[in-house]
Every structure is written in C-alpha cells, then in structure tokens.
Coordinates of C-alpha atoms and ligand atoms in Angstrom, one line a residue:
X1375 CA -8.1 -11.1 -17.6
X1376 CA -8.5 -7.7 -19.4
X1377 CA -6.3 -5.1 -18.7
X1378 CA -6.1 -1.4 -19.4
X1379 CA -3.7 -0.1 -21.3
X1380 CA -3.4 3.5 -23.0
X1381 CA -6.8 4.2 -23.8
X1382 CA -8.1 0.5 -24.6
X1383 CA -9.2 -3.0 -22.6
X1384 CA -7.6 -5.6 -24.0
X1385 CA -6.8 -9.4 -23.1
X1386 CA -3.5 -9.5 -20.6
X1387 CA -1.5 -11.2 -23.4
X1388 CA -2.2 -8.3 -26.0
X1389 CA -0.9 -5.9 -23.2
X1390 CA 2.5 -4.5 -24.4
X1391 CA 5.3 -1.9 -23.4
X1392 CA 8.0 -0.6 -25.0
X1393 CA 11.7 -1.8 -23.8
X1394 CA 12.3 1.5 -23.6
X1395 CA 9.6 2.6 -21.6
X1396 CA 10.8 4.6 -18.5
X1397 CA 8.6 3.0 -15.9
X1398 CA 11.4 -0.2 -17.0
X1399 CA 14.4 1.3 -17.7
X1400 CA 14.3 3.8 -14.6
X1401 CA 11.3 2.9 -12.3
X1402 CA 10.2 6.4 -13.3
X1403 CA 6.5 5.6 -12.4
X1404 CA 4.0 5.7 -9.6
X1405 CA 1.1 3.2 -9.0
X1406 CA -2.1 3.4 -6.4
X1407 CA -3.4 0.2 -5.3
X1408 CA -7.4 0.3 -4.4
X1409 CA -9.0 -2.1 -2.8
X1410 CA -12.4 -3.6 -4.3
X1411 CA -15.4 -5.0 -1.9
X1412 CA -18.9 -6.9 -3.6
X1413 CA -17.8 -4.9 -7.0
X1414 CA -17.4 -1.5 -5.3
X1415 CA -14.4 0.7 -4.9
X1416 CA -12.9 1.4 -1.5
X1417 CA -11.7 5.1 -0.3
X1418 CA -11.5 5.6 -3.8
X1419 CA -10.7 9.3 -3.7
X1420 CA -8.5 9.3 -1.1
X1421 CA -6.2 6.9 -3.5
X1422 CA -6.5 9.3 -6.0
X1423 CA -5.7 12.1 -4.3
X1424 CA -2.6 10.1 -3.5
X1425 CA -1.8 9.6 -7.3
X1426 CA -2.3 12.7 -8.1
X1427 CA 0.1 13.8 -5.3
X1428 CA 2.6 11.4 -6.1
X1429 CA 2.4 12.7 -9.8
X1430 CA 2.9 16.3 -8.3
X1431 CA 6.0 15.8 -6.3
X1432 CA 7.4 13.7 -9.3
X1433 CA 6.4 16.1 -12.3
X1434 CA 4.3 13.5 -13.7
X1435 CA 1.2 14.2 -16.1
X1436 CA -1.9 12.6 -15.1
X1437 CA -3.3 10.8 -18.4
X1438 CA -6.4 12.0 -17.4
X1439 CA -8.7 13.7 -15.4
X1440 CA -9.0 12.0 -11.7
X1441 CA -12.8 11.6 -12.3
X1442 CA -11.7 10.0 -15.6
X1443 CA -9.7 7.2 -13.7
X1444 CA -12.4 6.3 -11.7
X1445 CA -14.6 5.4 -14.4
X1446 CA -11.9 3.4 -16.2
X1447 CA -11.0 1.6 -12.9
X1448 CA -15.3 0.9 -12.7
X1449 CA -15.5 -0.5 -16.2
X1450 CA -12.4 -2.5 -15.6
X1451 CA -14.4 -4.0 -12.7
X1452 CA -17.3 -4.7 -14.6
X1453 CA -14.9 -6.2 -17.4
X1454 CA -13.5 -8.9 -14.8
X1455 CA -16.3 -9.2 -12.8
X1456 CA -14.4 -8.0 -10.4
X1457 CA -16.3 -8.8 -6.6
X1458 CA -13.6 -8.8 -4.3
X1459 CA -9.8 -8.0 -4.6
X1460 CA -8.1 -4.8 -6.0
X1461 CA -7.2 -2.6 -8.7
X1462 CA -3.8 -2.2 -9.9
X1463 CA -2.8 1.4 -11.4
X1464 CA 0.6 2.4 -13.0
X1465 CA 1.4 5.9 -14.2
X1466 CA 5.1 6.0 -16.3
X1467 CA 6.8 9.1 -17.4
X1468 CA 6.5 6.6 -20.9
X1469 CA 8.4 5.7 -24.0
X1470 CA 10.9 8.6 -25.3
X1471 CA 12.4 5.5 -28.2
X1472 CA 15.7 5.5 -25.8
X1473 CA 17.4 5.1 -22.7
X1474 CA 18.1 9.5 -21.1
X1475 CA 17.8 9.8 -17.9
X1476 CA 16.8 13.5 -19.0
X1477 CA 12.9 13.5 -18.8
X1478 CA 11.6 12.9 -22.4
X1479 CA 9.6 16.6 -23.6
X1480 CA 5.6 17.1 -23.5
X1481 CA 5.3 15.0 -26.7
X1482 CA 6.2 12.1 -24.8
X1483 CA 3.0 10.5 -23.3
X1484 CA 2.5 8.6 -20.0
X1485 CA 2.0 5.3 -19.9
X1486 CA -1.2 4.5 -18.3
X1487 CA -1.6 0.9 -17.1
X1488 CA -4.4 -0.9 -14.8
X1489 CA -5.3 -4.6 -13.6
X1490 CA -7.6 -6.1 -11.4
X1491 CA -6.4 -8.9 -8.7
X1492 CA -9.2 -11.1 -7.4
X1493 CA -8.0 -11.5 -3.4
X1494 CA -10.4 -12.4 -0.4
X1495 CA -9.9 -8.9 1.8
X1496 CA -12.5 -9.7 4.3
X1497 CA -12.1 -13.4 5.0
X1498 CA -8.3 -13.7 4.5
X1499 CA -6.5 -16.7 6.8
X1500 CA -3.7 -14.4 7.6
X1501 CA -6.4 -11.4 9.5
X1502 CA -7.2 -14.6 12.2
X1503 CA -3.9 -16.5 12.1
X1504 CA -1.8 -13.4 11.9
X1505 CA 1.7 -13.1 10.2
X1506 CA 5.3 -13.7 11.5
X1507 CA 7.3 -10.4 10.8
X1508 CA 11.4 -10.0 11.2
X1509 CA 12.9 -6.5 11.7
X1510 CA 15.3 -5.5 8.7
X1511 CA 16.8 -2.4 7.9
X1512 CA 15.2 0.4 6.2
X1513 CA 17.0 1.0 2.7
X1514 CA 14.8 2.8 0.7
X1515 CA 15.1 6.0 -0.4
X1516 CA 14.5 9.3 1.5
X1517 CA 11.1 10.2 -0.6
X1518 CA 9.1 7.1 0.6
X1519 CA 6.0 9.0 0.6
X1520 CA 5.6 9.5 -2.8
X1521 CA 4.4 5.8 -3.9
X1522 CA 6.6 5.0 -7.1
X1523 CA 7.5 1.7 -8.7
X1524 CA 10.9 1.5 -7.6
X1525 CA 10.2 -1.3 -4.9
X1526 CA 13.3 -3.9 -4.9
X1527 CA 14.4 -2.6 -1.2
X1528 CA 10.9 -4.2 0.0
X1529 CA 11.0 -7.0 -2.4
X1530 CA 14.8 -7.7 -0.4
X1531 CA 12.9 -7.2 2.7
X1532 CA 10.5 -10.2 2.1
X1533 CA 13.0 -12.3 0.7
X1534 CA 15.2 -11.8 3.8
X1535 CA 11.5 -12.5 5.6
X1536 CA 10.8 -15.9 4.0
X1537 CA 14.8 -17.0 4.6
X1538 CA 14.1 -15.9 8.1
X1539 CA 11.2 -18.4 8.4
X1540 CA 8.5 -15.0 8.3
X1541 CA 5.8 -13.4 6.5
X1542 CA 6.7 -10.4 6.1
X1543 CA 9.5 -7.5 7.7
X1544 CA 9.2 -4.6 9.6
X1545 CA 11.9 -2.0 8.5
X1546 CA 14.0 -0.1 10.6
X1547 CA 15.8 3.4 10.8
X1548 CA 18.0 4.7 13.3
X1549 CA 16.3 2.3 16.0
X1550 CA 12.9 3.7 14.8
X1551 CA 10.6 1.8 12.8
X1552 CA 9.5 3.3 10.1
X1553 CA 6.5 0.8 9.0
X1554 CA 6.7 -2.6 7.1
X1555 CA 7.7 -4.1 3.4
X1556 CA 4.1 -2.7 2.5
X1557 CA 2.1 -1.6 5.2
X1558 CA 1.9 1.0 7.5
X1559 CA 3.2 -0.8 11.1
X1560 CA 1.2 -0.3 14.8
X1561 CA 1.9 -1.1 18.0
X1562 CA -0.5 -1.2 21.1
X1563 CA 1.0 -0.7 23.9
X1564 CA 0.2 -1.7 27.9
X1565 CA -2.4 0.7 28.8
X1566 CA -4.3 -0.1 24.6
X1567 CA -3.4 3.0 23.2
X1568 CA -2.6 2.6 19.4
X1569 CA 0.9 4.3 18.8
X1570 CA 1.8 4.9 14.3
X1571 CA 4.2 6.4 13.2
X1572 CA 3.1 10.6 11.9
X1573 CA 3.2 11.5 8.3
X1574 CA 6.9 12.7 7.0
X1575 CA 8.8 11.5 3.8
X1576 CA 9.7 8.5 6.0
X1577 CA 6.4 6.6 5.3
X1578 CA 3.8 5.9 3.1
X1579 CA 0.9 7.9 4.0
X1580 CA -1.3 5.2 3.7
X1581 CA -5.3 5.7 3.3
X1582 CA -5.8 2.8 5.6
X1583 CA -3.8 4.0 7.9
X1584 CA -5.6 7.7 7.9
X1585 CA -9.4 5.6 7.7
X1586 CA -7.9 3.5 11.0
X1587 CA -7.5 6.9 13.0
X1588 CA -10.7 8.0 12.2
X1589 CA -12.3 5.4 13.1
X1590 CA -10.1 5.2 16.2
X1591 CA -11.2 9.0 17.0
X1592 CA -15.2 7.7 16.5
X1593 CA -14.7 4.8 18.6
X1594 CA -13.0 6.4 21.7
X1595 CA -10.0 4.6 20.8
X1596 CA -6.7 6.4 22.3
X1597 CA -3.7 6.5 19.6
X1598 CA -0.5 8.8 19.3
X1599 CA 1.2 9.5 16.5
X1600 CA 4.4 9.3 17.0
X1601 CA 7.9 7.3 16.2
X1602 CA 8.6 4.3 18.1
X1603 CA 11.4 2.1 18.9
X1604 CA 12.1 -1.5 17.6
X1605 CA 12.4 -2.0 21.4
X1606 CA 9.1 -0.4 22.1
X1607 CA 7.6 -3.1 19.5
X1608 CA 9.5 -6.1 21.0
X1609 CA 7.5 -5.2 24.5
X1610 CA 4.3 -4.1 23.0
X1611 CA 1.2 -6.3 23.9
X1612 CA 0.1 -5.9 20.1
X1613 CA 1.3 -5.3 16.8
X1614 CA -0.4 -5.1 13.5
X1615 CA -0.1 -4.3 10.0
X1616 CA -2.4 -1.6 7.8
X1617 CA -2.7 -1.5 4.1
X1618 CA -5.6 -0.9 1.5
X1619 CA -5.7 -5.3 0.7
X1620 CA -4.6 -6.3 4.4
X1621 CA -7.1 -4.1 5.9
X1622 CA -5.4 -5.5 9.8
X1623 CA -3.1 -7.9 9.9
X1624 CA -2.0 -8.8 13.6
X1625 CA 1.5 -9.4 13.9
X1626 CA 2.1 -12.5 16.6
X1627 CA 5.9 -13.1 16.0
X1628 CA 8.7 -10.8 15.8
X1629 CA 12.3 -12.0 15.2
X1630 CA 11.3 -15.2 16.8
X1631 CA 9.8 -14.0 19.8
X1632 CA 6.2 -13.9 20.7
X1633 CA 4.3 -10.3 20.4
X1634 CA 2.3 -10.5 23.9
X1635 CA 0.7 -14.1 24.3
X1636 CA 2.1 -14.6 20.4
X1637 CA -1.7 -14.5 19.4
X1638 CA -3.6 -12.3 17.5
X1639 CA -4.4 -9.4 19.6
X1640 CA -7.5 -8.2 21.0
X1641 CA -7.3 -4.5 20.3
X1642 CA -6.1 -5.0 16.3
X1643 CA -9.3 -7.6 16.1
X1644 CA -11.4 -5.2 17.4
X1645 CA -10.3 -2.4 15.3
X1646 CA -10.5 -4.5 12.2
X1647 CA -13.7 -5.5 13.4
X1648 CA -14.9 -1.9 12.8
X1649 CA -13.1 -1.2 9.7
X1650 CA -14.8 -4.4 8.3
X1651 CA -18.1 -3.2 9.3
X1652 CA -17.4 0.5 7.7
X1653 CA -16.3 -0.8 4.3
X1654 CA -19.0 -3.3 3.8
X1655 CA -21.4 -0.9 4.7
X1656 CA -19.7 1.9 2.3
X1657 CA -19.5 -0.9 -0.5
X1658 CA -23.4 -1.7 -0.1
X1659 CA -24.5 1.8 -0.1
Ligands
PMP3114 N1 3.4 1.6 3.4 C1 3.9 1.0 2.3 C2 5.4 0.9 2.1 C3 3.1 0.4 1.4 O1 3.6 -0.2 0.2 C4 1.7 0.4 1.6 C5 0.7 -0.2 0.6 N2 0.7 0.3 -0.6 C6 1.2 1.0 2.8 C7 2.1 1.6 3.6 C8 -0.3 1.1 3.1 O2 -0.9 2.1 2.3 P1 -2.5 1.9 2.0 O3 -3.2 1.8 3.3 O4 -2.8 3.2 1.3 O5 -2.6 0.7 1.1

C-alpha cells in the first residue's frame, strides 16, 4: 500500500513517526474516516467540515487547505487503486523532540497522515446477517463529538463485546444510550418511527447519521431526535447501527435477547436500501 505521510506517498513500510510524536505520547490527534464507492469519495465535504471542526474545538492547525485534502485523499485513491473501502486521515499536534504536555509553539508542525482500507461497503455479510450488540457503559470522555484518536474506551467496549459472545456494544449513560463503540445507534419503535439520539458533546455527529435523516425527511420517513432508554431499545421492533463504512447495520441481538423477531429489520433494510441507491448514484455521477 502507499501511504501519505507529510507531504509525500510512499510505501507503508517507509512510513515513519517520531516516538515522540504527540498523536503517540498523548492521543493529541483527530482523524476523519471517508468512505470510498467505484473509486469515488463519499459526503466528502461533510467529513471535512468535520475535521476542520474537530481541529477548531482542539486548537489544531489544519496542514492544509480543506480543498487541498481532497486532492491528496483523490491521488491516494488513484495510488491504490482504491474502488471500494475507505480513506484513513490523521491530523497530530506533531513532534516537539520531547514528552510536555504543554502544546509545542507554531514551529512545531502537524503530522499529517492518510491510508486507504479496501472493505466491501455495499455487499458486506454483516448489512443482511446483522450483528449481535451487548450494552456496556459509556466511559469516554465528555467531548465525544470532537472525533480524536484517543479511542481505548471503545476498543474496551468491543473486547468486552467479543468475551460477551457479540459484535459489537452499544454504550450506555445514565440509562440513556448514547450510540455504539463506532456508530451512531437507532431504534424503531412500534408505530416505525426512527428515534437517534440529537447532536450534543454526548455523540459523534456522524455524517451518516445526518445523510440518514435527510433521506428519512425525502422519503416520508417519521424520526425524532431524541435520547432513549436502554429499556426503550430492549422493546424496540428494530435496531440498527450508522457509520460512514457500515452504511446500516441491523442490530438482531441485544444482551442475548432477540431485537423484535431477532432478524434484520424491515424498516433499517429499507432505509439502507435508499442510502445504497443515493451513494451509488452520487459515486457514478
Ligand atoms: N459514533 C462514533 C463513536 C464513531 O466512531 C463513528 C464512526 N467514526 C460514528 C458515530 C459514525 O460517524 P460517521 O457516520 O461520520 O462515520
């Protein structure tokens, strides 16, 4: 694979960071993760408006001019031959030649890292078998909208998933649940209405999840955004997972008990169903 790193492309294996780069010592870094379909980039803007909000809230320089990215992330893709799968960006505060937690001064430069993952988005096993989920408390931080490295609480999370005989957790706060490992979480209830949790620092505000009520709002599709039990989800007919390389992942376990009929669920297919049609259609244009 080539890589990005700093200003060049260069094999994975020639890729190298300092030891005392800041992204390692401190998880001082934020990352954007875009998904790729037949060679073409995927809500693209809305990812970098993300980044650069995420930079923002952080103090973080951009390396480079937003436009700039997206024509890096493009030749990357053309490098690997990229079709289907996603990009891979990392932003670090960089390499001040020590371990301060003080932030280095504007000498110091960002590190500026990118990959490409090859994944099947469209015709992934898990989108028709769906995924097993266990609820496990949320221990993140309180800024969880602002989408930095630091990710051990949801690498916990799946560990304590795949001990638990599941795919993946959902994470709970207070009874609430606040969305899953790495996804944005759903539930339909009874009468189909799609119920999400609304923006705050409590969640990711993830660009699927926006693109989903969109397309919800075309479609005629009733949704509330609002906070939800983990009881609520226990008794929901559906529930389903959002991100930018899930697309819709229908949850049909939770904690060992059947979601509904403990099948994929009509309403998530359908909705994924229409996502799948936008984004093939956006990636052909
Ligand atoms: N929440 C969390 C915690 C995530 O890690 C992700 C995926 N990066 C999402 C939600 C989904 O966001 P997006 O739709 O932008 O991929």
């Amino acid at each position: 694979r080539t890589v990005y790193l700093n200003g060049e492309f260069v094999a994975e294996h020639d890729a190298k960071v300092s030891v005392f780069d800041r992204g390692f010592l401190f998880a001082d870094a934020v990352y954007e993760v875009s998904a790729v379909l037949n060679g073409r980039l995927l809500d693209n803007a809305a990812h970098l408006a993300r980044l650069a909000r995420s930079c923002q809230a952080l103090s973080l320089r951009l390396p480079c001019a937003l436009s700039d990215i997206e024509i890096l992330q493009n030749r990357l893709i053309a490098e690997n031959n990229l079709v289907e799968g996603a990009v891979y960006l990392q932003i670090t505060r960089g390499n001040s030649g020590d371990r301060d937690f003080d932030f280095p001064g504007e000498s110091v430069t960002p590190t500026f890292l990118m990959f490409t993952q090859a994944r099947a988005l469209i015709d992934h096993p898990k989108a028709k078998s769906g995924i097993r989920m266990v609820s496990v408390e949320d221990i993140r931080w309180q800024r969880r909208d602002i989408k930095t490295v630091g990710l051990l609480a949801p690498c916990l999370a799946k560990e304590y998933a795949h001990q638990h005989d599941a795919d993946d957790a959902l994470l709970t706060e207070n009874g609430l649940i606040t969305e899953a490992s790495s996804s944005n979480a759903w539930i339909v209830d009874a009468d189909g209405t799609l119920i999400t949790r609304p923006l705050s620092t409590h969640i990711l505000h993830g660009i699927t999840r926006q693109a989903l009520l969109e397309l919800a709002k075309q479609h005629g599709i009733r949704f509330e955004e609002r906070p939800f039990t983990l009881e609520e989800a226990q008794n929901a007919s559906e529930i389903f997972i959002s991100s930018a390389t899930t697309f819709i992942w229908p949850v049909i376990s939770l904690d060992g008990k059947p979601v509904g009929e403990g099948k994929p669920g009509g309403v998530a297919a359908k909705l994924r169903e229409i996502y799948v049609q936008m984004a093939v259609e956006a990636a052909s244009r």
